[in-house]
Every structure is written in structure tokens, then in C-alpha cells.
Coordinates of C-alpha atoms in Angstrom, one line a residue:
M29 CA 28.7 -14.4 5.8
H30 CA 31.7 -12.4 6.9
A31 CA 31.2 -10.0 9.8
L32 CA 32.8 -7.1 8.0
S33 CA 30.7 -7.4 4.8
K34 CA 28.3 -10.0 3.4
F35 CA 30.3 -9.7 0.1
L36 CA 33.5 -11.0 1.5
P37 CA 34.6 -14.6 1.4
N38 CA 34.1 -16.5 4.7
D39 CA 37.9 -17.1 5.0
F40 CA 38.7 -13.4 4.4
D41 CA 41.6 -12.2 6.6
P42 CA 41.8 -8.5 7.3
A43 CA 45.5 -8.8 8.1
G44 CA 46.1 -9.8 4.4
G45 CA 46.1 -6.2 3.2
L46 CA 44.1 -4.7 0.3
T47 CA 45.1 -3.0 -2.9
L48 CA 42.7 -0.7 -4.8
L49 CA 43.0 -0.5 -8.6
S50 CA 41.5 3.0 -8.8
G51 CA 39.9 5.2 -11.4
K52 CA 37.9 8.4 -10.8
G53 CA 35.0 9.1 -8.5
A54 CA 33.8 8.6 -4.9
Y55 CA 33.7 4.8 -5.0
P56 CA 37.5 4.2 -4.4
R57 CA 37.5 6.7 -1.5
L58 CA 34.5 5.1 0.1
V59 CA 36.0 1.6 -0.1
A60 CA 39.3 2.8 1.2
E61 CA 37.7 4.6 4.2
R62 CA 35.7 1.5 5.1
A63 CA 38.6 -0.9 4.7
R64 CA 40.8 1.3 6.9
A65 CA 38.1 1.4 9.5
A66 CA 38.2 -2.4 9.5
G67 CA 41.9 -2.2 10.4
M68 CA 43.2 -3.1 6.9
D69 CA 46.5 -1.9 5.4
V70 CA 45.3 -0.3 2.1
S71 CA 47.5 0.3 -0.9
L72 CA 46.8 2.0 -4.3
I73 CA 47.5 1.2 -7.9
A74 CA 46.4 4.5 -9.6
I75 CA 45.4 4.5 -13.2
V76 CA 47.4 7.3 -15.0
D77 CA 45.2 10.3 -16.0
E78 CA 42.1 8.8 -14.4
V79 CA 42.5 8.7 -10.6
D80 CA 41.6 11.8 -8.5
P81 CA 44.9 13.5 -7.3
E82 CA 43.3 14.3 -3.9
F83 CA 42.5 10.6 -3.3
V84 CA 46.1 9.6 -4.1
E85 CA 47.3 12.1 -1.4
T86 CA 45.4 10.1 1.3
F87 CA 48.0 7.3 0.9
P88 CA 51.6 7.1 2.1
R89 CA 53.9 7.6 -0.9
E90 CA 55.4 4.1 -0.5
R91 CA 51.9 2.6 -0.8
V92 CA 51.1 4.1 -4.2
L93 CA 52.2 2.7 -7.6
W94 CA 50.9 3.7 -11.1
A95 CA 49.9 1.9 -14.3
K96 CA 48.3 3.0 -17.6
V97 CA 45.1 1.4 -19.0
G98 CA 46.4 -1.6 -20.9
Q99 CA 49.6 -2.1 -18.8
L100 CA 48.5 -5.5 -17.4
G101 CA 52.1 -6.6 -16.9
K102 CA 52.9 -3.5 -14.9
F103 CA 49.7 -3.9 -12.9
L104 CA 50.6 -7.5 -11.9
S105 CA 54.2 -6.5 -11.0
N106 CA 52.8 -3.7 -8.9
L107 CA 50.5 -6.1 -7.1
E108 CA 53.5 -8.3 -6.2
K109 CA 55.4 -5.3 -4.9
L110 CA 52.6 -4.1 -2.7
R111 CA 52.2 -7.6 -1.2
S112 CA 48.5 -7.4 -0.6
R113 CA 46.5 -10.6 -0.4
Y114 CA 43.4 -9.0 -1.9
F115 CA 42.5 -6.4 -4.5
I116 CA 39.4 -4.5 -5.6
M117 CA 38.7 -2.6 -8.8
A118 CA 36.9 0.6 -8.1
G119 CA 36.2 3.9 -9.8
Q120 CA 35.5 5.1 -13.4
V121 CA 37.7 5.0 -16.4
A122 CA 36.8 7.1 -19.4
P123 CA 35.3 4.6 -22.0
K124 CA 37.3 6.3 -24.8
R125 CA 40.6 5.1 -23.2
L126 CA 39.5 1.5 -23.8
F127 CA 39.3 2.2 -27.6
Q128 CA 41.4 5.2 -28.5
G129 CA 45.2 5.2 -28.2
L130 CA 45.2 2.0 -26.1
V131 CA 48.5 0.2 -26.4
P132 CA 48.4 -3.1 -24.5
D133 CA 51.7 -4.3 -23.0
L134 CA 53.0 -7.7 -23.8
K135 CA 51.1 -9.4 -21.0
A136 CA 47.8 -7.8 -22.1
A137 CA 48.5 -8.6 -25.7
L138 CA 49.1 -12.3 -24.9
I139 CA 45.9 -12.5 -22.9
L140 CA 43.8 -10.8 -25.6
A141 CA 45.3 -13.1 -28.2
R142 CA 43.9 -16.2 -26.4
L143 CA 40.4 -14.8 -25.8
K144 CA 37.7 -16.0 -28.2
E145 CA 35.4 -13.2 -27.0
R146 CA 36.7 -9.8 -26.0
N147 CA 34.3 -8.1 -23.6
A148 CA 34.5 -6.7 -20.1
H149 CA 33.7 -10.1 -18.5
T150 CA 36.3 -12.1 -20.4
I151 CA 39.1 -9.5 -20.3
F152 CA 38.7 -8.7 -16.6
G153 CA 38.1 -12.4 -15.8
A154 CA 41.5 -13.1 -17.3
V155 CA 43.1 -10.3 -15.2
A156 CA 41.6 -11.9 -12.1
D157 CA 43.0 -15.3 -13.1
E158 CA 46.5 -13.8 -13.6
A159 CA 46.3 -12.1 -10.2
A160 CA 45.3 -15.4 -8.6
K161 CA 48.5 -17.0 -10.0
I162 CA 50.6 -14.7 -7.9
G163 CA 48.4 -15.2 -4.8
V164 CA 46.2 -12.2 -4.9
T165 CA 42.4 -12.6 -4.8
Q166 CA 40.1 -10.1 -6.4
L167 CA 37.1 -9.2 -4.2
D168 CA 33.5 -8.4 -5.1
A169 CA 33.6 -4.6 -5.5
R170 CA 30.6 -4.3 -3.2
A171 CA 32.8 -5.4 -0.3
F172 CA 32.7 -3.0 2.6
M173 CA 29.9 -1.0 0.8
D174 CA 26.9 -2.8 2.4
D175 CA 25.6 0.4 3.9
Q176 CA 25.6 2.1 0.5
L177 CA 23.4 -0.4 -1.3
A178 CA 19.8 0.4 -2.4
S179 CA 17.3 -1.4 -0.3
A180 CA 13.7 -2.4 -1.2
G181 CA 11.0 0.2 -0.7
T182 CA 10.7 3.9 -0.8
L183 CA 14.2 5.6 -0.4
A184 CA 13.3 9.2 -1.2
G185 CA 10.1 11.1 -2.1
K186 CA 6.7 9.4 -2.4
E187 CA 6.1 5.9 -3.7
K188 CA 2.8 7.1 -5.3
N189 CA 4.9 9.0 -7.8
V190 CA 6.0 5.6 -9.3
D191 CA 3.3 4.1 -11.6
P192 CA 3.2 0.3 -10.8
F193 CA 2.6 -0.6 -14.4
A194 CA 5.6 1.5 -15.6
L195 CA 7.7 -0.1 -12.9
E196 CA 6.8 -3.6 -13.9
Y197 CA 7.3 -2.8 -17.6
G198 CA 10.6 -1.0 -16.9
I199 CA 12.0 -3.9 -15.0
K200 CA 11.1 -6.3 -17.8
I201 CA 12.7 -4.1 -20.5
A202 CA 15.8 -3.3 -18.3
K203 CA 16.4 -7.0 -17.5
E204 CA 16.1 -7.9 -21.2
C205 CA 18.6 -5.2 -22.2
A206 CA 21.0 -6.3 -19.5
R207 CA 20.7 -9.9 -20.6
L208 CA 21.6 -8.9 -24.1
D209 CA 24.6 -6.9 -22.7
I210 CA 23.3 -3.7 -24.2
G211 CA 23.2 -1.7 -20.9
Q212 CA 21.8 -1.8 -17.4
G213 CA 19.3 1.1 -17.4
V214 CA 16.3 2.2 -19.3
V215 CA 13.7 5.0 -19.2
V216 CA 10.1 4.1 -19.7
S217 CA 7.0 6.2 -19.9
G218 CA 3.9 4.1 -19.2
G219 CA 4.2 1.2 -21.7
T220 CA 6.7 3.0 -24.0
V221 CA 10.5 2.7 -24.0
T222 CA 11.8 6.3 -24.0
A223 CA 15.6 5.6 -23.9
V224 CA 18.0 2.7 -23.4
E225 CA 21.5 2.9 -21.9
A226 CA 24.3 1.6 -24.1
Y227 CA 27.9 2.7 -24.7
E228 CA 27.1 6.4 -24.1
G229 CA 26.6 5.7 -20.4
T230 CA 23.9 6.6 -17.9
D231 CA 24.2 10.4 -17.7
K232 CA 24.1 11.0 -21.5
M233 CA 21.1 8.6 -21.8
L234 CA 19.2 10.5 -19.1
R235 CA 20.1 13.9 -20.4
R236 CA 19.0 13.2 -24.0
C237 CA 15.5 12.4 -22.6
A238 CA 15.1 16.2 -22.3
D239 CA 14.4 16.3 -26.1
I240 CA 12.0 13.3 -26.1
P241 CA 8.2 13.6 -25.5
K242 CA 7.2 11.7 -22.4
K243 CA 4.7 11.5 -19.5
N244 CA 5.7 10.6 -15.9
P245 CA 9.0 8.9 -17.1
L246 CA 10.7 6.3 -14.8
Y247 CA 14.4 5.4 -14.9
V248 CA 15.0 1.8 -14.0
K249 CA 18.5 0.4 -13.1
T250 CA 19.4 -3.3 -12.9
V251 CA 22.2 -5.8 -13.5
K252 CA 22.6 -8.5 -16.1
P253 CA 22.1 -12.2 -15.2
G254 CA 25.1 -13.7 -13.6
H255 CA 26.6 -10.3 -13.1
D256 CA 30.2 -10.4 -11.9
Y257 CA 30.6 -7.7 -9.2
R258 CA 34.3 -8.0 -9.2
F259 CA 34.4 -5.9 -12.4
D260 CA 31.4 -3.7 -12.4
V261 CA 29.0 -2.4 -9.8
P262 CA 26.0 -0.3 -11.1
C263 CA 26.1 3.0 -9.2
F264 CA 23.7 5.9 -8.6
G265 CA 25.0 9.2 -7.3
A266 CA 24.7 13.0 -7.2
R267 CA 25.6 13.3 -10.8
T268 CA 22.8 10.9 -11.7
L269 CA 20.3 13.1 -9.9
E270 CA 21.5 16.1 -11.9
S271 CA 21.2 14.2 -15.1
M272 CA 17.7 13.1 -14.3
E273 CA 16.6 16.6 -13.6
I274 CA 18.1 17.8 -16.9
G275 CA 16.3 15.0 -18.7
G276 CA 13.0 15.8 -17.0
I277 CA 12.8 12.5 -15.1
A278 CA 11.4 12.7 -11.6
A279 CA 11.5 9.0 -10.5
A280 CA 14.0 6.1 -10.5
A281 CA 13.8 2.5 -9.5
L282 CA 17.0 0.8 -8.4
E283 CA 17.5 -3.0 -7.9
A284 CA 18.0 -3.6 -4.2
D285 CA 21.3 -5.1 -3.0
N286 CA 22.8 -4.7 -6.5
V287 CA 22.9 -0.9 -7.1
V288 CA 25.2 1.2 -5.0
I289 CA 24.1 4.7 -4.0
L290 CA 27.3 6.6 -3.6
E291 CA 27.3 8.7 -0.5
K292 CA 23.8 7.4 0.1
E293 CA 22.7 9.7 2.9
K294 CA 23.6 12.8 1.0
V295 CA 22.1 11.5 -2.3
L296 CA 18.8 10.6 -0.7
A297 CA 18.5 14.0 1.0
E298 CA 19.4 15.7 -2.3
A299 CA 16.8 13.6 -4.2
A300 CA 14.1 14.8 -1.7
R301 CA 15.3 18.4 -2.1
R302 CA 15.0 18.1 -5.9
G303 CA 11.6 16.4 -5.7
I304 CA 12.9 13.2 -7.2
T305 CA 11.4 9.9 -6.0
L306 CA 13.8 6.9 -5.5
V307 CA 12.5 3.4 -4.8
G308 CA 14.3 0.1 -4.5
W309 CA 12.9 -3.2 -5.9
R310 CA 13.6 -6.9 -5.8

């Protein structure tokens, strides 16, 4: 285990430099802050029309390059120019950009043509392989974020607000949905499945629960078997709390060590203020 983070390889060298491939949200900012605190030189490949402008401004101009979704060739050439030994994918990209108006460059088209299955795991896995060919290692996106992970036990509110049967049932359903690659979250009410997360994403799933009859609903968040944390880290943040409140859901159970609570201290305090119970489970 590396001293800086348990999610870093044992031979990790902080002097090697880190490049972030960044979309929206707090995640890239938190990774950058922690990597800089560890003494690393941090660069940015910003995704056009996705990255937060305020975040870009925290980097020296010469350490920022840009690429559009689908421009794999440009991404790889940018990696070479920035001369980092490591890179991390962090932040959100609007799902519609992956399906509407996406024009892969030649490098991306060649990779897609040789893939038998085209899903996040195979596509991003191919990206990592291409980066490795130019000497850049993709890191687990939980690196440097150890203090933001959900831990086992009561995180906010009162554990008695979580029905043990609903928790056991919710974990079973969530794990099966994740195994089938449907989604990583479900809402259950006792022994009934109220909602399942799929392409729509977490927030829309939670918010539509407002129109569904339910009693003491519980939101359960997990990961799929063999989950590759280089490409996707399940997150829970302030927006999730807001969506839960809109959906009439007052309790959530997050898989410990696998779900990141973005700006954890603030989110747990806000959950308590809203009367929402959060627990971590293993």
C-alpha cells in the first residue's frame, strides 16, 4: 500500500507528474487539490463544453490542453505533450455526448472497429492500453480520495431509520442489477423494488420516485463485480441529497470503500440538516 493513497501502485512515483482528463463537477477539483498537496505537478486535458471554466483557471495556461469527446488521437498526443507519467479520468460527461453528434477521430474509429463489445469497460480499457503504449499509466480514480470514501456504519442521521430487511433486500437487488450492467443504484421499499437506475442516471431515478407510492424507501448504491475504478467511481454528493429529498427518500446505504462522498464533511452535515440518514455497508 502506497503512503499517499491505498489506491496507488506500490511503485508510484510522485515526481512523475499527473494529468487529469476532466469533465464537470467537484471530483476533478478534489483530485487536483490532493495531488498538488502531495507535491505533484498536475496538468489538465479539458473536455470541450464539459469542464468547469473556474477549474481550468486553477492551472497555468501551459499546463492545459483541450480535446472533444471522441478525439482519442488528440487526447493521446496531448498526453505526450504534457509529459506526465500518470493520468486519471475524473468528472462527469453528459451521457448524450456519447450518443448524439459524436464524431470519433481516426484513432477512435480504429479502436472501435476492432472491439467486439462496445461498452464503457471495453472502450475505456482500450484507451488505457493506448496510453500505456506511450508510457502513461492510468490510475484508479479513487487515488488521493481515500478520505472521501463511504465507511461502514452510520454516517449521518440515525441507523434505526434504516430497516434491516430493506437493507438486505436492497443490497441483493442492487448487486444483481450491477452484475447485469443495468445500473449501480436501486430504491426499495420493504420487499418491493421501487426504482432501478439505468441510463437516466441517479438523480432522475431518485426524483421520479416522488410519483411512486412507497413506505420508508431506501436508496442503495453499489458497484458491479470486477468494477474497474479507472473509468468509473460511484459518487454521492449534495445534488444526490437534493434529489432524494425531491423523491421523498430519507435514507441511503452506500457501499463502503467503493462509493465516494464528494466533499464528504459538507455532505454529511447537509444530510443531517435535511433529516436524511446515510449508512455505509460492506
